[in-house]
PDB file of N, CA and C in Angstrom:
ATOM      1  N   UNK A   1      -9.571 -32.766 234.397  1.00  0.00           N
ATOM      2  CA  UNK A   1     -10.028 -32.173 233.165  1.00  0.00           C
ATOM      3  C   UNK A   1      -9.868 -33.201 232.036  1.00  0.00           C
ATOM      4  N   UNK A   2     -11.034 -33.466 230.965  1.00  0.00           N
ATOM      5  CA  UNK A   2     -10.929 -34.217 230.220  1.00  0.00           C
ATOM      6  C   UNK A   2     -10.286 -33.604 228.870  1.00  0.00           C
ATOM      7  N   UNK A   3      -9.724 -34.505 228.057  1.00  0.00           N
ATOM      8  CA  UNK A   3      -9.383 -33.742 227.035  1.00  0.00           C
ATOM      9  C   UNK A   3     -10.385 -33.877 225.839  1.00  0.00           C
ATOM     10  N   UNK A   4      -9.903 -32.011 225.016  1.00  0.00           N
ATOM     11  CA  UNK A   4     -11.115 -32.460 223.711  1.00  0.00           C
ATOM     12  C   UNK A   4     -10.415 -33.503 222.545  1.00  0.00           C
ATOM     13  N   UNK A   5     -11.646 -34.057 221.946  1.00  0.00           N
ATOM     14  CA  UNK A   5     -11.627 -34.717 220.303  1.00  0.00           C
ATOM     15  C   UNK A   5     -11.608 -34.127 219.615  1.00  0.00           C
ATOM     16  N   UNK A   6     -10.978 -34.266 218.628  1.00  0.00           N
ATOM     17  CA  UNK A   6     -11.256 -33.510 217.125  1.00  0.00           C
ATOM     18  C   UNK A   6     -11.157 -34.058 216.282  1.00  0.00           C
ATOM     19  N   UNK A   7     -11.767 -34.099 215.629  1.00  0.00           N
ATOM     20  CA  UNK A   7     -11.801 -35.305 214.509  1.00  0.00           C
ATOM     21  C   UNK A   7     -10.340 -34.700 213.662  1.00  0.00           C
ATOM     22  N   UNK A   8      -9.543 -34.949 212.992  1.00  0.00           N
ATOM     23  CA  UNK A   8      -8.096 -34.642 212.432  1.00  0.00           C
ATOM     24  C   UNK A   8      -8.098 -33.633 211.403  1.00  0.00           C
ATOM     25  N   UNK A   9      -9.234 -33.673 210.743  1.00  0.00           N
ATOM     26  CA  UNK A   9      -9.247 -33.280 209.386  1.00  0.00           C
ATOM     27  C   UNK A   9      -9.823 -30.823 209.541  1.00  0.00           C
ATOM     28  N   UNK A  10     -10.547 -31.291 211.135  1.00  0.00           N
ATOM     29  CA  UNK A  10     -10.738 -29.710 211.644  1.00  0.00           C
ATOM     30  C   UNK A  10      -9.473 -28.891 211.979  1.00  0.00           C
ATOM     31  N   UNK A  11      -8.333 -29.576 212.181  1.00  0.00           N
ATOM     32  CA  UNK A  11      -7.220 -29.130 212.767  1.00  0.00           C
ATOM     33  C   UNK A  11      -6.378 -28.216 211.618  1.00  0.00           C
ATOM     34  N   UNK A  12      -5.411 -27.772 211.695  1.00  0.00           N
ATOM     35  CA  UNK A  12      -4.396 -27.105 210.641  1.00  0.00           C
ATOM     36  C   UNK A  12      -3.126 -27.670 211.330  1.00  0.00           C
ATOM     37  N   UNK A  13      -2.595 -28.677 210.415  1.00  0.00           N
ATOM     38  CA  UNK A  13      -0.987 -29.618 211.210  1.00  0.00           C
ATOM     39  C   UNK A  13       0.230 -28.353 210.817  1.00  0.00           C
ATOM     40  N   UNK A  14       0.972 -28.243 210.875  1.00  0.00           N
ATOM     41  CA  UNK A  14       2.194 -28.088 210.758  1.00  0.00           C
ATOM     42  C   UNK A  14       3.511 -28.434 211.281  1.00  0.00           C
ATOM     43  N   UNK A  15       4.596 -27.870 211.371  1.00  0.00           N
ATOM     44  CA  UNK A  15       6.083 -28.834 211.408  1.00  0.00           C
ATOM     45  C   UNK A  15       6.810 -27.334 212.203  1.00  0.00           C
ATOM     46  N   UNK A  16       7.461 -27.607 213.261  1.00  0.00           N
ATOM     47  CA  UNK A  16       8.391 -26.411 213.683  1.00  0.00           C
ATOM     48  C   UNK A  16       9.417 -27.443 214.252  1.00  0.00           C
ATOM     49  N   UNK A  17      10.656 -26.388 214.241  1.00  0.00           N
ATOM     50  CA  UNK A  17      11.995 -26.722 214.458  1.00  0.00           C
ATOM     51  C   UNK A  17      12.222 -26.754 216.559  1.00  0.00           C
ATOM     52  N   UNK A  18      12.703 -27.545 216.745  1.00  0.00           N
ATOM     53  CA  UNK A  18      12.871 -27.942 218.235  1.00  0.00           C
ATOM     54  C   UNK A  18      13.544 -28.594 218.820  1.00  0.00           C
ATOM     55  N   UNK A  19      14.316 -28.417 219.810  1.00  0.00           N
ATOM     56  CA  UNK A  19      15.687 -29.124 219.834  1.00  0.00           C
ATOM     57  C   UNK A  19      16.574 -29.638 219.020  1.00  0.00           C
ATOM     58  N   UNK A  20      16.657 -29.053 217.848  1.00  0.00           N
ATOM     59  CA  UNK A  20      17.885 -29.828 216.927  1.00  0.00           C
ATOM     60  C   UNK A  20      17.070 -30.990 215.949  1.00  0.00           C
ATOM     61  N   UNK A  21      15.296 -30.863 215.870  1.00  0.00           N
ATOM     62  CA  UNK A  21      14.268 -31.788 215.413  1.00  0.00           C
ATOM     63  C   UNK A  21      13.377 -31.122 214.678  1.00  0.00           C
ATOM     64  N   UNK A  22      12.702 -31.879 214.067  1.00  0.00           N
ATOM     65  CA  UNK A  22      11.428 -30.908 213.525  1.00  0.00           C
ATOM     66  C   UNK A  22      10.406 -31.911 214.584  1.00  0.00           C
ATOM     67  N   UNK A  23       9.420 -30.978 214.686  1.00  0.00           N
ATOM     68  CA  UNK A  23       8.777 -31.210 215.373  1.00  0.00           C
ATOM     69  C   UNK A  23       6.967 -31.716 214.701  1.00  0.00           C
ATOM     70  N   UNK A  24       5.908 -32.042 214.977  1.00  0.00           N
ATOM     71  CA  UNK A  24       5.003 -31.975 214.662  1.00  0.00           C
ATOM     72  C   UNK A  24       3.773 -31.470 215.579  1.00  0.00           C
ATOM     73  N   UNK A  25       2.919 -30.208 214.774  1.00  0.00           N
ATOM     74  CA  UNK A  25       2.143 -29.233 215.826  1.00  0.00           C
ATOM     75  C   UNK A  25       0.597 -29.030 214.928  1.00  0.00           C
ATOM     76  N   UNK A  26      -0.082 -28.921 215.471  1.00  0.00           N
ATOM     77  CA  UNK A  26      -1.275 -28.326 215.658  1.00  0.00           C
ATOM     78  C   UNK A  26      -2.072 -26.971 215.577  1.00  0.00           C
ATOM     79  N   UNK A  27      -2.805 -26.401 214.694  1.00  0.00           N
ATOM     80  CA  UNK A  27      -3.368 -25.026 214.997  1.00  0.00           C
ATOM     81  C   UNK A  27      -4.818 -25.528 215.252  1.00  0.00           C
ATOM     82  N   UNK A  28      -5.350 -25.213 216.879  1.00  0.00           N
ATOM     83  CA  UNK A  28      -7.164 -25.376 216.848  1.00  0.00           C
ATOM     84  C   UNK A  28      -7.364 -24.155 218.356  1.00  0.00           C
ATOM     85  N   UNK A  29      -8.638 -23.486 217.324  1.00  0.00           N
ATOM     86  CA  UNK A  29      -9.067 -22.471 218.300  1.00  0.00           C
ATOM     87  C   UNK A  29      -8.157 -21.659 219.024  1.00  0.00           C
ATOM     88  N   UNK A  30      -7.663 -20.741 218.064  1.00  0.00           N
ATOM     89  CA  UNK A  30      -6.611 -20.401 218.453  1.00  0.00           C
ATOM     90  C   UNK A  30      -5.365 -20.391 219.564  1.00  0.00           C
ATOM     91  N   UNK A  31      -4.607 -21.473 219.782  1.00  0.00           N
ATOM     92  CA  UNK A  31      -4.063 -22.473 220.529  1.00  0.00           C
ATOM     93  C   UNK A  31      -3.067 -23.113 219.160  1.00  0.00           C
ATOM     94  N   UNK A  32      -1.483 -23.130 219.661  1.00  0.00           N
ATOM     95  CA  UNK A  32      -1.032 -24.547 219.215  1.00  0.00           C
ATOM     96  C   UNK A  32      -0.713 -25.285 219.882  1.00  0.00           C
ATOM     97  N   UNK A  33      -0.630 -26.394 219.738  1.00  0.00           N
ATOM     98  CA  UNK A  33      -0.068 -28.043 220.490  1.00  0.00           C
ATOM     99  C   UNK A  33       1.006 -28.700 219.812  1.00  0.00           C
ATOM    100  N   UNK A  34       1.765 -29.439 220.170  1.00  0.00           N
ATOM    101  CA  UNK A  34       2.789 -30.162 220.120  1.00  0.00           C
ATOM    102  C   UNK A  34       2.598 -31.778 219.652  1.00  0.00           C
ATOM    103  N   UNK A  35       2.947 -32.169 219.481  1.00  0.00           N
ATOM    104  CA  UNK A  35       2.286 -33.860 219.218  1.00  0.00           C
ATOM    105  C   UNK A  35       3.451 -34.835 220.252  1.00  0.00           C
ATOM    106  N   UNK A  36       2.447 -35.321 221.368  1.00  0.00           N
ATOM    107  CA  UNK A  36       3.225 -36.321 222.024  1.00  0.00           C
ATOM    108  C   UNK A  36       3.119 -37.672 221.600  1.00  0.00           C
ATOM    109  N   UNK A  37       2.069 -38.198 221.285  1.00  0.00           N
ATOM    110  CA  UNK A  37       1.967 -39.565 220.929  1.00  0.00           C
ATOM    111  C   UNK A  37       0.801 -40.132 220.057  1.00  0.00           C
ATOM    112  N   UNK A  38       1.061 -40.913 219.098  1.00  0.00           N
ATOM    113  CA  UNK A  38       0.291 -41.833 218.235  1.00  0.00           C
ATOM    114  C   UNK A  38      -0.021 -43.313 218.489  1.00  0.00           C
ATOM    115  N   UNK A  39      -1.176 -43.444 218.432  1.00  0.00           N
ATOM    116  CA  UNK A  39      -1.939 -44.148 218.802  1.00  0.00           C
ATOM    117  C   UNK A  39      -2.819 -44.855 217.550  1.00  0.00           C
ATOM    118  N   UNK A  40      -2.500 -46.360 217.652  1.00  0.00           N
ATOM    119  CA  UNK A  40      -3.505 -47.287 216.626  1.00  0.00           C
ATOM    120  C   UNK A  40      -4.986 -46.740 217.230  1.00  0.00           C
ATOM    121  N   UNK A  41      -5.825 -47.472 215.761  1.00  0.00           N
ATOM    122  CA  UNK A  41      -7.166 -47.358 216.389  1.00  0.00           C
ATOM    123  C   UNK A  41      -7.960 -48.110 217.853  1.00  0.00           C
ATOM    124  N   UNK A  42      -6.904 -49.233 217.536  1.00  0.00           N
ATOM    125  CA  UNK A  42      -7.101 -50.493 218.463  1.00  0.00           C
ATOM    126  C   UNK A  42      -7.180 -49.619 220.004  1.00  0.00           C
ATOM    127  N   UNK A  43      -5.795 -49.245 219.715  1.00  0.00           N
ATOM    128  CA  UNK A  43      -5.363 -48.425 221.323  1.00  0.00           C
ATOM    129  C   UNK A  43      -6.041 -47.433 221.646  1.00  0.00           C
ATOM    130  N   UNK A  44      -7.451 -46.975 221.094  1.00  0.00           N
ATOM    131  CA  UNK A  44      -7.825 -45.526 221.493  1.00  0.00           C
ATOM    132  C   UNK A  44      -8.005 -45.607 223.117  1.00  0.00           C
ATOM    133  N   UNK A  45      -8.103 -46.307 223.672  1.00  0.00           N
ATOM    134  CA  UNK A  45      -8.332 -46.134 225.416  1.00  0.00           C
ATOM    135  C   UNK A  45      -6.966 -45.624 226.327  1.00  0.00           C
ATOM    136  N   UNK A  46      -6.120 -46.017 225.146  1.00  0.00           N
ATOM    137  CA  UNK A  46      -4.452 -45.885 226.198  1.00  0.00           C
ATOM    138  C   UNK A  46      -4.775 -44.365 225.325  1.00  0.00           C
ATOM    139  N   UNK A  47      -4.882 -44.018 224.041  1.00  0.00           N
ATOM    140  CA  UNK A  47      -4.467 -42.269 223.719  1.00  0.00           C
ATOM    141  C   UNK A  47      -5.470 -42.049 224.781  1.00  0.00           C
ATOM    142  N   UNK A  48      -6.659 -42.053 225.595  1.00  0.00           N
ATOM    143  CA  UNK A  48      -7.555 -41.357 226.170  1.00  0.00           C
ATOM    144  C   UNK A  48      -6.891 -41.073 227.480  1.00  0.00           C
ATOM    145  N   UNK A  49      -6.495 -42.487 227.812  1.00  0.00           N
ATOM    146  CA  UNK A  49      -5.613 -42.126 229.175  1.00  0.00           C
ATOM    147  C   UNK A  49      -4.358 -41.061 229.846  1.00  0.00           C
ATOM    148  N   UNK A  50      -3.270 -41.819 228.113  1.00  0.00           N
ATOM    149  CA  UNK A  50      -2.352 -40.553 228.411  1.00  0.00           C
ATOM    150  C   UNK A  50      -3.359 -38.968 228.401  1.00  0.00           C
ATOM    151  N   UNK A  51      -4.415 -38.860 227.671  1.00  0.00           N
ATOM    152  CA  UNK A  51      -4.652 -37.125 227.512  1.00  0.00           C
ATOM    153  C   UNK A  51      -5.137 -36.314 228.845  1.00  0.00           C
ATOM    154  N   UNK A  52      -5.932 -37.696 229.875  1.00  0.00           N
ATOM    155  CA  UNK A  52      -6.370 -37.791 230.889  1.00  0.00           C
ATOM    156  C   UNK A  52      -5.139 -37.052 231.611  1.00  0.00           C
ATOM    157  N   UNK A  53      -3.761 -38.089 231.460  1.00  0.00           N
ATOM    158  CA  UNK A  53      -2.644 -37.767 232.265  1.00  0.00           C
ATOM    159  C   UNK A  53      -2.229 -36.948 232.743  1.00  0.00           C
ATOM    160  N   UNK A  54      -2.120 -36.483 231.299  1.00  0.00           N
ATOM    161  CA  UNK A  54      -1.493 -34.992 231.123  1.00  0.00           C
ATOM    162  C   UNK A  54      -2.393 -33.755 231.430  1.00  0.00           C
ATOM    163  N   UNK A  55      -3.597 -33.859 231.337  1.00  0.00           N
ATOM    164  CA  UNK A  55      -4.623 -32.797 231.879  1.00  0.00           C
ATOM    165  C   UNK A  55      -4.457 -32.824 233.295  1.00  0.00           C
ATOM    166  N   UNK A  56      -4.388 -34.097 233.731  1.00  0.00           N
ATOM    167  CA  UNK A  56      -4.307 -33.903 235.328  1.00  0.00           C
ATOM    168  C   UNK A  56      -3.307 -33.250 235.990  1.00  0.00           C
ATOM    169  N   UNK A  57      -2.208 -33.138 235.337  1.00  0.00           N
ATOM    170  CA  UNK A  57      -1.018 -32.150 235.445  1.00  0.00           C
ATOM    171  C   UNK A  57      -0.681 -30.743 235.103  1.00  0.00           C
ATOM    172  N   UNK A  58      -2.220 -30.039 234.559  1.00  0.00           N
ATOM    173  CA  UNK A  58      -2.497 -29.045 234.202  1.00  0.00           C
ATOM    174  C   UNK A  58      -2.114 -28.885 233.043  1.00  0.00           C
ATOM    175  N   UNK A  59      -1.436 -29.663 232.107  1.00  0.00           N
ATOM    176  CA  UNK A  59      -1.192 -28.991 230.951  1.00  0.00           C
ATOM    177  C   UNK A  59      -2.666 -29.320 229.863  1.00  0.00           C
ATOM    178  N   UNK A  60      -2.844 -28.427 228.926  1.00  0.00           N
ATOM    179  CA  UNK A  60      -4.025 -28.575 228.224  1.00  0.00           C
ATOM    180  C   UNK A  60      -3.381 -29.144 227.150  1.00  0.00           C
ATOM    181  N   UNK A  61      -4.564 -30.426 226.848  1.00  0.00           N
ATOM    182  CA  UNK A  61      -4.712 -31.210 226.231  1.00  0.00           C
ATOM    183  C   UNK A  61      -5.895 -31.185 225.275  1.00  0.00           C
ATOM    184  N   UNK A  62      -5.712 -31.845 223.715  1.00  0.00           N
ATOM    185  CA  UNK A  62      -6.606 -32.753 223.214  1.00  0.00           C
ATOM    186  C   UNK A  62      -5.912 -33.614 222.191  1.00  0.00           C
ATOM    187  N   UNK A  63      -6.914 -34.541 221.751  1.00  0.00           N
ATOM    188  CA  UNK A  63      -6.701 -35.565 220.828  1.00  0.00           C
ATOM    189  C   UNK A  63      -7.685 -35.960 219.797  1.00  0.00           C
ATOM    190  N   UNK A  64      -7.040 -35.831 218.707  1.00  0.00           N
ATOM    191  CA  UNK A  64      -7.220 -35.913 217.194  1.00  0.00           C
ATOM    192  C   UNK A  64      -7.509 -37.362 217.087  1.00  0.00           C
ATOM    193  N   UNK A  65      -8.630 -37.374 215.622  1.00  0.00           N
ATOM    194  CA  UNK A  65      -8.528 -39.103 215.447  1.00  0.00           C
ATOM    195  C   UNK A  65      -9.073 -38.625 214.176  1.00  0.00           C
ATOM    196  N   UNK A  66      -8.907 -40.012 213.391  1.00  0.00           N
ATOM    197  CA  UNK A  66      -8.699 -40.199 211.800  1.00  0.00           C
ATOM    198  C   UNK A  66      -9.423 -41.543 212.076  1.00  0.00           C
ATOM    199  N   UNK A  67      -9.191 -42.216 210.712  1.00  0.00           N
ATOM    200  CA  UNK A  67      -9.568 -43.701 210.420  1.00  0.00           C
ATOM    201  C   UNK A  67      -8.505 -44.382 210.931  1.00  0.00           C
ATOM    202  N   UNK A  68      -7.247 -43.921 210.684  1.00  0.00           N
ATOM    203  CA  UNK A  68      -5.895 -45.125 210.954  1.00  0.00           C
ATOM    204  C   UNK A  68      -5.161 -44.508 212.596  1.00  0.00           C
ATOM    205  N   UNK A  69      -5.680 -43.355 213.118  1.00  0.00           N
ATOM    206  CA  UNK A  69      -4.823 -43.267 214.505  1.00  0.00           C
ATOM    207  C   UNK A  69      -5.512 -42.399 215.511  1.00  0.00           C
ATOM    208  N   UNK A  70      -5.240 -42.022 216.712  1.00  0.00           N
ATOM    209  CA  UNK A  70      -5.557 -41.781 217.884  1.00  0.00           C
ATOM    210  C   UNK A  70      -4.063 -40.728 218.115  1.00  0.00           C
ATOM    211  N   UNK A  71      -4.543 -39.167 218.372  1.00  0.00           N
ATOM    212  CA  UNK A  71      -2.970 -39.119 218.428  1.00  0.00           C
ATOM    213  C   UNK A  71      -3.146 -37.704 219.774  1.00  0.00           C
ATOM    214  N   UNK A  72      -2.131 -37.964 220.363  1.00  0.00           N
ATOM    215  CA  UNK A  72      -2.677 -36.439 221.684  1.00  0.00           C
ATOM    216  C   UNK A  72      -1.736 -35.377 221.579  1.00  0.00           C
ATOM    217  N   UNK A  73      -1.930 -34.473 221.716  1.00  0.00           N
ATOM    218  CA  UNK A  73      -1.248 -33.125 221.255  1.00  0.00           C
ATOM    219  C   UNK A  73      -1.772 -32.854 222.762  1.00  0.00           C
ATOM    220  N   UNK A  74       0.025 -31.594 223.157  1.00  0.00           N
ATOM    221  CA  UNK A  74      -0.451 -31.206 224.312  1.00  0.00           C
ATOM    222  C   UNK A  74      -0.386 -29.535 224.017  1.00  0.00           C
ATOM    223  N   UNK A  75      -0.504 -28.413 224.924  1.00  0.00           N
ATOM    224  CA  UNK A  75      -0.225 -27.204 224.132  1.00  0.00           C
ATOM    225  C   UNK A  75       0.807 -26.229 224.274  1.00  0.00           C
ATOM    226  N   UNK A  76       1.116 -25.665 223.545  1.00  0.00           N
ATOM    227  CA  UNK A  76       2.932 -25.272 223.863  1.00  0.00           C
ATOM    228  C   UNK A  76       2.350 -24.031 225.114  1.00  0.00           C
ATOM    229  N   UNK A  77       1.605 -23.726 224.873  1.00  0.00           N
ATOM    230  CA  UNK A  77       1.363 -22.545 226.381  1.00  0.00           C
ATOM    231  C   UNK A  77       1.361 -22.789 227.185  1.00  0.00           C
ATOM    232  N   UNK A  78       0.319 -24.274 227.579  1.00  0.00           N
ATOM    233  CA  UNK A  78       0.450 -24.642 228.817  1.00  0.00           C
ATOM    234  C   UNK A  78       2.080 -25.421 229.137  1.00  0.00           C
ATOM    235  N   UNK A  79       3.071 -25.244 228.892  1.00  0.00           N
ATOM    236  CA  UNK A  79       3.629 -26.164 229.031  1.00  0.00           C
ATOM    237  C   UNK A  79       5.074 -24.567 229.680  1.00  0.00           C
ATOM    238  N   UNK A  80       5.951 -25.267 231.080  1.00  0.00           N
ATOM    239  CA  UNK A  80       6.802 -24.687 231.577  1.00  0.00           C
ATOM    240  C   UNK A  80       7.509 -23.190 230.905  1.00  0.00           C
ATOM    241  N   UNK A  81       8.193 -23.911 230.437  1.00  0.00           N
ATOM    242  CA  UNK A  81       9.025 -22.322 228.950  1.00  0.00           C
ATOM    243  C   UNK A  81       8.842 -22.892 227.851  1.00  0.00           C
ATOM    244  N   UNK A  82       8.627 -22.183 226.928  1.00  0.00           N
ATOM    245  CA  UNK A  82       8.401 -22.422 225.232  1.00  0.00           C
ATOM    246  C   UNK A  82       9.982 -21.962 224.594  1.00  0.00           C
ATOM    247  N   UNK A  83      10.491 -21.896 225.536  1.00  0.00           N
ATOM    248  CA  UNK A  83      12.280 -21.474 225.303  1.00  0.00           C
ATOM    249  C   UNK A  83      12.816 -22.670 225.055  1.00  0.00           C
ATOM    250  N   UNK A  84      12.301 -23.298 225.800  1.00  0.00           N
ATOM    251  CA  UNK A  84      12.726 -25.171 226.601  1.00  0.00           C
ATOM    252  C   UNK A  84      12.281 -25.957 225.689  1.00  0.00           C
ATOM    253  N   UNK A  85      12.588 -26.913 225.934  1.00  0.00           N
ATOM    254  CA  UNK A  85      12.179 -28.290 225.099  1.00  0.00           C
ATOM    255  C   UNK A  85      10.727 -28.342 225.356  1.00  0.00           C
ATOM    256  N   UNK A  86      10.061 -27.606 224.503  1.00  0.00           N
ATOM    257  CA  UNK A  86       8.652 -27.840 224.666  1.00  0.00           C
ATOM    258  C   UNK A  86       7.713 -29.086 225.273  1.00  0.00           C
ATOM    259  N   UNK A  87       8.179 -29.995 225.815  1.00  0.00           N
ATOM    260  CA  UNK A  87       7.320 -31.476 225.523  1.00  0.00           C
ATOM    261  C   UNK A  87       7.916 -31.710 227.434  1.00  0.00           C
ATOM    262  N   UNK A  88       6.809 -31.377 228.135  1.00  0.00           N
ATOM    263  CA  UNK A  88       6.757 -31.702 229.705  1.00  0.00           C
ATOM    264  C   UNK A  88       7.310 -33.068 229.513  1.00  0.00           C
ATOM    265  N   UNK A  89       8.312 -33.363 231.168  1.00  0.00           N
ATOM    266  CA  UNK A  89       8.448 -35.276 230.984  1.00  0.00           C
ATOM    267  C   UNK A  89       7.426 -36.132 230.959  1.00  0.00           C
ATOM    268  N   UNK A  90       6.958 -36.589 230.147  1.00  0.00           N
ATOM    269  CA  UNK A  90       5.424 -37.814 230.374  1.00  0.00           C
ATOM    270  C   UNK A  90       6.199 -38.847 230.566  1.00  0.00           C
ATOM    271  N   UNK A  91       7.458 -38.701 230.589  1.00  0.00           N
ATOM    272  CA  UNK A  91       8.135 -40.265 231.658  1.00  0.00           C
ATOM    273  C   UNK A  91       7.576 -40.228 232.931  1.00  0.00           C
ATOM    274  N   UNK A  92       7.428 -38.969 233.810  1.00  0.00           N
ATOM    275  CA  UNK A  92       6.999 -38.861 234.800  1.00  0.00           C
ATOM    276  C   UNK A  92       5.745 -39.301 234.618  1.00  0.00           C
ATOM    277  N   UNK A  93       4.804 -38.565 233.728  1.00  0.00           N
ATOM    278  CA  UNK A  93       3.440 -38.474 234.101  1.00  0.00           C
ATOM    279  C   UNK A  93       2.744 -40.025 233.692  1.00  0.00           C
ATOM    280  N   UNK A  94       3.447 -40.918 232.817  1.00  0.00           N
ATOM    281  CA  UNK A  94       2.695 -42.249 232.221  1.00  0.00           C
ATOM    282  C   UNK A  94       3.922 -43.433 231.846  1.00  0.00           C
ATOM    283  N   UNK A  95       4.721 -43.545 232.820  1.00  0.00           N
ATOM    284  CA  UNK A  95       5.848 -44.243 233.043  1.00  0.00           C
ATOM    285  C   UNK A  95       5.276 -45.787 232.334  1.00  0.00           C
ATOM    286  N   UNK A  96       4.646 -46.288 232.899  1.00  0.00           N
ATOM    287  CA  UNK A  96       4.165 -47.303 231.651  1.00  0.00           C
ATOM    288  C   UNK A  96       3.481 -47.545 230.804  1.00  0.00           C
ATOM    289  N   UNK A  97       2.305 -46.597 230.805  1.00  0.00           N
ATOM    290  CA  UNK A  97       1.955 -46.369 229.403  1.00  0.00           C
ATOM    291  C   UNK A  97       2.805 -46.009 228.223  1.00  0.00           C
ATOM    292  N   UNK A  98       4.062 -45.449 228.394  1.00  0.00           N
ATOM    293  CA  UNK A  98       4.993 -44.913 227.721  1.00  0.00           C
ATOM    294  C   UNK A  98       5.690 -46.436 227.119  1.00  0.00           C
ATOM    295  N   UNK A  99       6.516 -47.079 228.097  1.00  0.00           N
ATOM    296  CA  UNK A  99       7.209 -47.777 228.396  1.00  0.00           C
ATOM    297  C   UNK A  99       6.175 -48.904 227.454  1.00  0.00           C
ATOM    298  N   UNK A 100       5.479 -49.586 227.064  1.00  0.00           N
ATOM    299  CA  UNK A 100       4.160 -49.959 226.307  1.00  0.00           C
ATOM    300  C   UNK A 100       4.232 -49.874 225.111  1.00  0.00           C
ATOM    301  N   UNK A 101       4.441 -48.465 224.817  1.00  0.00           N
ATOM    302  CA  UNK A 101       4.106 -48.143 224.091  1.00  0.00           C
ATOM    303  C   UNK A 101       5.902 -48.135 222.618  1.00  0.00           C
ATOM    304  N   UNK A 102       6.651 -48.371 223.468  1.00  0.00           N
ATOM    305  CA  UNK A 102       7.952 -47.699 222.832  1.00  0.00           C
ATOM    306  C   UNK A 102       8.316 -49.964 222.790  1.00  0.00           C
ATOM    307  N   UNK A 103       7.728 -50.167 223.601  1.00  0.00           N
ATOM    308  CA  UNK A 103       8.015 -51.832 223.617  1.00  0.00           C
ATOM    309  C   UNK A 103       7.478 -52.603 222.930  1.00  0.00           C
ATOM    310  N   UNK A 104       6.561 -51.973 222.572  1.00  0.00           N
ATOM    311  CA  UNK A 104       6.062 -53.757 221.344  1.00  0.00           C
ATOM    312  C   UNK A 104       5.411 -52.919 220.274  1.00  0.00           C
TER     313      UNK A 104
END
């Protein structure tokens, strides 16, 4: 399953509290999402991949873009318990795309 685009500005952002964090989330089509990762413009092929990733793991995905970033939100429904640390391991699912990404 591919994930959708949205251009940034269709979305409604907001901020919720999560593990001891604030978090950053999403309202589209009635659905919220979570924000896993930001992405330069440069990098839009690695945000496409991780969204790829994570769809392939059933959780529903899309990704937002602006002028300055690339960013993938995944959605708190699809995701194990919403009790839980909302945010599936994507260590598992993009071990070096991650690893990439946290490195330079």
């Amino acid at each position: 399953m591919l994930s959708t685009t949205i251009p940034e500005p269709l979305v409604r952002c907001f901020k919720f509290w999560s593990d001891n964090e604030i978090k950053e989330g999403i309202y589209w089509r009635e659905e919220l999402y979570k924000l896993v990762s930001t992405f330069s413009p440069t990098e839009r092929e690695r945000a496409y991949a991780l969204g790829v990733d994570i769809s392939q793991h059933g959780k529903s995905t899309v990704i937002t873009c602006s002028q300055d970033s690339y960013r993938v939100w995944v959605s708190l429904i699809s995701c194990e318990s919403v009790k839980q640390d909302v945010t599936p391991s994507f260590e598992e699912l993009s071990p070096k795309l991650l690893q990439e990404q946290f490195t330079s």
